[in-house]
mmCIF file of C-alpha atoms in Angstrom:
data_model
loop_
_atom_site.group_PDB
_atom_site.id
_atom_site.type_symbol
_atom_site.label_atom_id
_atom_site.label_comp_id
_atom_site.label_asym_id
_atom_site.label_seq_id
_atom_site.Cartn_x
_atom_site.Cartn_y
_atom_site.Cartn_z
ATOM 1 C CA MET V 778 67.704 109.695 31.108
ATOM 2 C CA LEU V 779 64.939 111.166 28.965
ATOM 3 C CA ASP V 780 67.334 111.606 26.032
ATOM 4 C CA LEU V 781 68.481 108.002 26.436
ATOM 5 C CA ILE V 782 64.953 106.574 26.177
ATOM 6 C CA LEU V 783 64.203 108.821 23.209
ATOM 7 C CA GLY V 784 67.403 107.577 21.595
ATOM 8 C CA TYR V 785 66.352 103.972 22.143
ATOM 9 C CA LEU V 786 62.932 104.764 20.699
ATOM 10 C CA LEU V 787 64.411 106.398 17.605
ATOM 11 C CA VAL V 788 66.717 103.429 16.966
ATOM 12 C CA ILE V 789 63.852 100.943 17.357
ATOM 13 C CA VAL V 790 61.540 102.917 15.055
ATOM 14 C CA ILE V 791 64.159 103.090 12.294
ATOM 15 C CA LEU V 792 65.261 99.459 12.560
ATOM 16 C CA PHE V 793 61.772 97.949 12.607
ATOM 17 C CA SER V 794 60.365 100.315 9.983
ATOM 18 C CA VAL V 795 63.066 99.219 7.538
ATOM 19 C CA ASN V 796 62.421 95.565 8.381
ATOM 20 C CA ILE V 797 58.662 95.908 7.881
ATOM 21 C CA GLY V 798 59.196 97.846 4.657
ATOM 22 C CA LEU V 799 61.418 95.083 3.281
ATOM 23 C CA PHE V 800 58.790 92.504 4.218
ATOM 24 C CA LEU V 801 56.069 94.540 2.477
ATOM 25 C CA GLY V 802 58.207 94.604 -0.660
ATOM 26 C CA ASN V 803 57.850 90.830 -0.790
ATOM 27 C CA PHE V 804 54.091 91.176 -1.322
ATOM 28 C CA LYS V 805 54.669 93.282 -4.465
ATOM 29 C CA PHE V 806 51.816 95.684 -3.801
ATOM 30 C CA ASN V 807 51.441 98.829 -5.926
ATOM 31 C CA ASP V 808 52.744 102.164 -4.635
ATOM 32 C CA LYS V 809 49.335 103.405 -3.470
ATOM 33 C CA LYS V 810 48.698 100.315 -1.382
ATOM 34 C CA ASN V 811 52.206 100.382 0.089
ATOM 35 C CA THR V 812 51.797 104.042 1.021
ATOM 36 C CA PHE V 813 48.394 103.340 2.565
ATOM 37 C CA ILE V 814 49.743 100.444 4.635
ATOM 38 C CA SER V 815 52.738 102.517 5.789
ATOM 39 C CA ALA V 816 50.464 105.407 6.766
ATOM 40 C CA LEU V 817 48.101 103.039 8.574
ATOM 41 C CA MET V 818 50.963 101.540 10.558
ATOM 42 C CA GLY V 819 52.117 105.051 11.404
ATOM 43 C CA ILE V 820 48.653 105.867 12.741
ATOM 44 C CA ILE V 821 48.710 102.705 14.852
ATOM 45 C CA LEU V 822 52.106 103.767 16.228
ATOM 46 C CA LEU V 823 50.579 107.148 17.113
ATOM 47 C CA ILE V 824 47.769 105.395 18.988
ATOM 48 C CA VAL V 825 50.289 103.171 20.784
ATOM 49 C CA MET V 826 52.246 106.207 21.957
ATOM 50 C CA ALA V 827 49.061 107.933 23.068
ATOM 51 C CA ILE V 828 48.111 104.871 25.115
ATOM 52 C CA SER V 829 51.607 104.700 26.617
ATOM 53 C CA SER V 830 51.206 108.233 27.974
ATOM 54 C CA ILE V 831 48.612 107.001 30.484
ATOM 55 C CA LEU V 832 50.677 104.023 31.666
ATOM 56 C CA THR V 833 52.701 104.308 34.867
ATOM 57 C CA ILE V 834 54.673 101.044 34.739
ATOM 58 C CA ASN V 835 58.371 101.564 35.494
ATOM 59 C CA LEU V 836 60.461 99.065 33.535
ATOM 60 C CA LEU V 837 63.742 100.981 33.375
ATOM 61 C CA ASP V 838 65.499 98.336 35.484
ATOM 62 C CA TYR V 839 64.328 95.588 33.139
ATOM 63 C CA LEU V 840 65.099 97.137 29.742
ATOM 64 C CA SER V 841 68.187 94.962 29.360
ATOM 65 C CA TYR V 842 66.072 91.833 29.644
ATOM 66 C CA VAL V 843 63.486 93.302 27.281
ATOM 67 C CA PHE V 844 66.091 94.032 24.594
ATOM 68 C CA ILE V 845 67.729 90.618 24.937
ATOM 69 C CA LEU V 846 64.329 88.876 24.785
ATOM 70 C CA VAL V 847 63.402 90.874 21.674
ATOM 71 C CA SER V 848 66.680 89.921 19.981
ATOM 72 C CA ILE V 849 66.036 86.238 20.725
ATOM 73 C CA ILE V 850 62.536 86.508 19.256
ATOM 74 C CA ILE V 851 63.940 88.199 16.138
ATOM 75 C CA PHE V 852 66.396 85.353 15.545
ATOM 76 C CA THR V 853 63.592 82.839 16.132
ATOM 77 C CA VAL V 854 61.398 84.600 13.569
ATOM 78 C CA LEU V 855 64.375 84.714 11.212
ATOM 79 C CA TYR V 856 64.805 80.951 11.503
ATOM 80 C CA ILE V 857 61.116 80.335 10.825
ATOM 81 C CA TYR V 858 61.134 82.759 7.895
ATOM 82 C CA LEU V 859 64.154 81.227 6.182
ATOM 83 C CA LYS V 860 63.362 77.583 6.912
ATOM 84 C CA ARG V 861 59.604 77.595 6.360
ATOM 85 C CA ASN V 862 59.259 80.740 4.235
ATOM 86 C CA ASN V 863 56.253 81.776 6.341
ATOM 87 C CA LEU V 864 56.084 85.432 5.315
ATOM 88 C CA ARG V 865 52.757 86.434 6.872
ATOM 89 C CA PHE V 866 53.514 84.859 10.243
ATOM 90 C CA SER V 867 57.009 86.392 10.379
ATOM 91 C CA LEU V 868 55.713 89.846 9.437
ATOM 92 C CA SER V 869 52.925 89.626 12.033
ATOM 93 C CA ILE V 870 55.372 88.786 14.823
ATOM 94 C CA ILE V 871 57.772 91.583 13.816
ATOM 95 C CA ILE V 872 54.913 94.113 13.760
ATOM 96 C CA PHE V 873 53.698 92.923 17.168
ATOM 97 C CA ILE V 874 57.201 93.220 18.671
ATOM 98 C CA TYR V 875 57.594 96.658 17.105
ATOM 99 C CA TYR V 876 54.478 98.088 18.727
ATOM 100 C CA MET V 877 55.059 96.370 22.071
ATOM 101 C CA LEU V 878 58.621 97.676 22.266
ATOM 102 C CA ALA V 879 57.472 101.158 21.245
ATOM 103 C CA LEU V 880 54.777 100.989 23.937
ATOM 104 C CA ILE V 881 57.257 99.926 26.618
ATOM 105 C CA LEU V 882 59.866 102.563 25.752
ATOM 106 C CA SER V 883 57.348 105.355 25.290
ATOM 107 C CA SER V 884 55.679 104.534 28.620
ATOM 108 C CA GLN V 885 59.001 105.133 30.410
ATOM 109 C CA LEU V 886 58.967 108.799 29.421
ATOM 110 C CA ALA V 887 57.805 111.224 32.082
ATOM 111 C CA GLU V 888 56.230 113.441 29.453
ATOM 112 C CA HIS V 889 55.456 113.231 25.759
ATOM 113 C CA SER V 890 56.704 115.989 23.468
ATOM 114 C CA ILE V 891 56.240 116.786 19.792
ATOM 115 C CA PHE V 892 59.458 114.872 19.104
ATOM 116 C CA ASN V 893 57.858 111.654 20.352
ATOM 117 C CA TYR V 894 54.976 111.916 17.944
ATOM 118 C CA SER V 895 57.226 113.083 15.096
ATOM 119 C CA LEU V 896 58.660 109.560 15.179
ATOM 120 C CA VAL V 897 55.402 108.501 13.528
ATOM 121 C CA ILE V 898 56.371 110.533 10.449
ATOM 122 C CA VAL V 899 59.878 109.059 10.578
ATOM 123 C CA SER V 900 58.398 105.559 10.670
ATOM 124 C CA ILE V 901 56.135 106.189 7.666
ATOM 125 C CA ILE V 902 58.897 107.756 5.560
ATOM 126 C CA VAL V 903 61.454 105.055 6.404
ATOM 127 C CA MET V 904 58.922 102.316 5.660
ATOM 128 C CA ILE V 905 58.023 103.798 2.258
ATOM 129 C CA VAL V 906 61.697 104.232 1.342
ATOM 130 C CA ALA V 907 62.433 100.626 2.367
ATOM 131 C CA VAL V 908 59.583 99.366 0.172
ATOM 132 C CA GLN V 909 60.938 101.316 -2.797
ATOM 133 C CA LEU V 910 64.448 99.991 -2.191
ATOM 134 C CA SER V 911 63.071 96.461 -2.119
ATOM 135 C CA LYS V 912 62.110 96.858 -5.782
ATOM 136 C CA LEU V 913 65.802 97.187 -6.646
ATOM 137 C CA LEU V 914 66.770 94.331 -4.349
ATOM 138 C CA MET V 915 64.450 92.072 -6.324
ATOM 139 C CA TYR V 916 66.958 92.328 -9.222
ATOM 140 C CA ALA V 917 69.749 90.883 -7.097
ATOM 141 C CA LYS V 918 70.999 87.414 -7.983
ATOM 142 C CA ARG V 919 70.850 86.449 -4.328
ATOM 143 C CA SER V 920 67.488 85.382 -2.953
ATOM 144 C CA TYR V 921 65.442 88.269 -1.587
ATOM 145 C CA ASN V 922 64.663 86.168 1.497
ATOM 146 C CA VAL V 923 68.367 85.889 2.215
ATOM 147 C CA ILE V 924 68.795 89.666 1.946
ATOM 148 C CA ILE V 925 65.977 90.233 4.439
ATOM 149 C CA GLY V 926 67.515 87.557 6.666
ATOM 150 C CA GLU V 927 70.870 89.328 6.665
ATOM 151 C CA TYR V 928 69.218 92.588 7.680
ATOM 152 C CA MET V 929 67.266 90.871 10.460
ATOM 153 C CA SER V 930 70.499 89.317 11.722
ATOM 154 C CA LEU V 931 72.120 92.742 11.960
ATOM 155 C CA MET V 932 69.026 94.166 13.636
ATOM 156 C CA GLY V 933 68.946 91.343 16.161
ATOM 157 C CA ILE V 934 72.638 91.834 16.963
ATOM 158 C CA LEU V 935 72.171 95.601 17.442
ATOM 159 C CA ILE V 936 69.248 95.126 19.823
ATOM 160 C CA PHE V 937 71.196 92.433 21.697
ATOM 161 C CA ILE V 938 74.059 94.926 22.102
ATOM 162 C CA LEU V 939 71.598 97.484 23.486
ATOM 163 C CA GLY V 940 70.546 94.883 26.042
ATOM 164 C CA LEU V 941 74.117 94.092 27.067
ATOM 165 C CA THR V 942 75.169 97.743 27.406
ATOM 166 C CA ASN V 943 71.972 99.163 28.927
ATOM 167 C CA VAL V 944 72.938 98.565 32.558
ATOM 168 C CA SER V 945 76.330 100.257 32.107
ATOM 169 C CA ILE V 946 74.723 103.206 30.323
ATOM 170 C CA MET V 947 72.098 103.592 33.044
ATOM 171 C CA GLN V 948 74.796 103.694 35.724
ATOM 172 C CA LEU V 949 76.749 106.470 34.034
ATOM 173 C CA ASN V 950 76.579 109.996 35.381
ATOM 174 C CA HIS V 951 74.280 111.629 32.848
ATOM 175 C CA GLU V 952 75.263 115.071 34.103
ATOM 176 C CA MET V 953 78.744 114.437 32.706
ATOM 177 C CA PHE V 954 77.762 112.515 29.565
ATOM 178 C CA SER V 955 74.942 113.258 27.185
ATOM 179 C CA SER V 956 72.646 110.275 26.659
ATOM 180 C CA PHE V 957 72.530 111.103 22.977
ATOM 181 C CA LEU V 958 76.334 111.057 22.883
ATOM 182 C CA ILE V 959 76.352 107.676 24.622
ATOM 183 C CA LEU V 960 74.196 106.201 21.860
ATOM 184 C CA THR V 961 76.205 107.877 19.093
ATOM 185 C CA PRO V 962 78.175 104.686 18.244
ATOM 186 C CA THR V 963 74.852 102.873 17.757
ATOM 187 C CA TYR V 964 73.585 105.612 15.452
ATOM 188 C CA GLN V 965 76.838 105.542 13.508
ATOM 189 C CA LEU V 966 76.592 101.767 13.161
ATOM 190 C CA ILE V 967 73.058 102.135 11.794
ATOM 191 C CA TYR V 968 74.275 104.745 9.302
ATOM 192 C CA VAL V 969 77.059 102.402 8.207
ATOM 193 C CA ILE V 970 74.578 99.543 7.726
ATOM 194 C CA ILE V 971 72.245 101.776 5.713
ATOM 195 C CA GLY V 972 75.193 102.934 3.606
ATOM 196 C CA ILE V 973 76.319 99.358 2.972
ATOM 197 C CA ILE V 974 72.788 98.330 1.994
ATOM 198 C CA PHE V 975 72.552 101.298 -0.393
ATOM 199 C CA VAL V 976 75.885 100.443 -2.035
ATOM 200 C CA LEU V 977 74.886 96.773 -2.340
ATOM 201 C CA ILE V 978 71.565 97.746 -3.928
ATOM 202 C CA ILE V 979 73.249 99.903 -6.557
ATOM 203 C CA GLY V 980 75.877 97.206 -7.140
ATOM 204 C CA PHE V 981 73.296 94.451 -7.562
ATOM 205 C CA TYR V 982 71.235 96.602 -9.911
ATOM 206 C CA LEU V 983 74.152 97.640 -12.143
ATOM 207 C CA ASN V 984 75.564 94.098 -12.183
ATOM 208 C CA ASP V 985 72.259 92.530 -13.216
ATOM 209 C CA LYS V 986 71.613 95.283 -15.759
ATOM 210 C CA ASN V 987 74.975 94.619 -17.411
#
């Protein structure tokens, strides 16, 4: 069960860090400011995890509802972002959801190890990389807002799937199946999405350059 929650936490950190990084790219800050913001958000994540270690609320039976609710909020934010182009509001909601979800998942862990806190470094690195990739996406002929919207759609669908499958995963005999192995298809799907995004970025860049 511990591996399962850690797997959920890793997936959430990667997905939201990329999303936030893409949003930050829309502000067109310089590299120093982007790095500072990413580091600051990593520090806040560290504080959130530290706070979660003193919480004793058991929400394991309600994670499915939490994931489904989060996916609905993501699609709502996506609608507002694309229809009203309200960047600051959309980014604020995504950041809030990110930390709340990290707090909930981290609080379900019986103990906090070095791996938990190493996710802070993962978040910072992923966020910085996403910001740098956004500079290439700006050259795409398609609107940058649409590109972010497509990513948010995929993220919302993935989290919705986690909500639908959580009950079945919880009921499995974890002595026979590794929790990490159970989440392997989700990890593979994330890798595929990242690979597709990378190929699209290179394709957009070369096409516009030609």
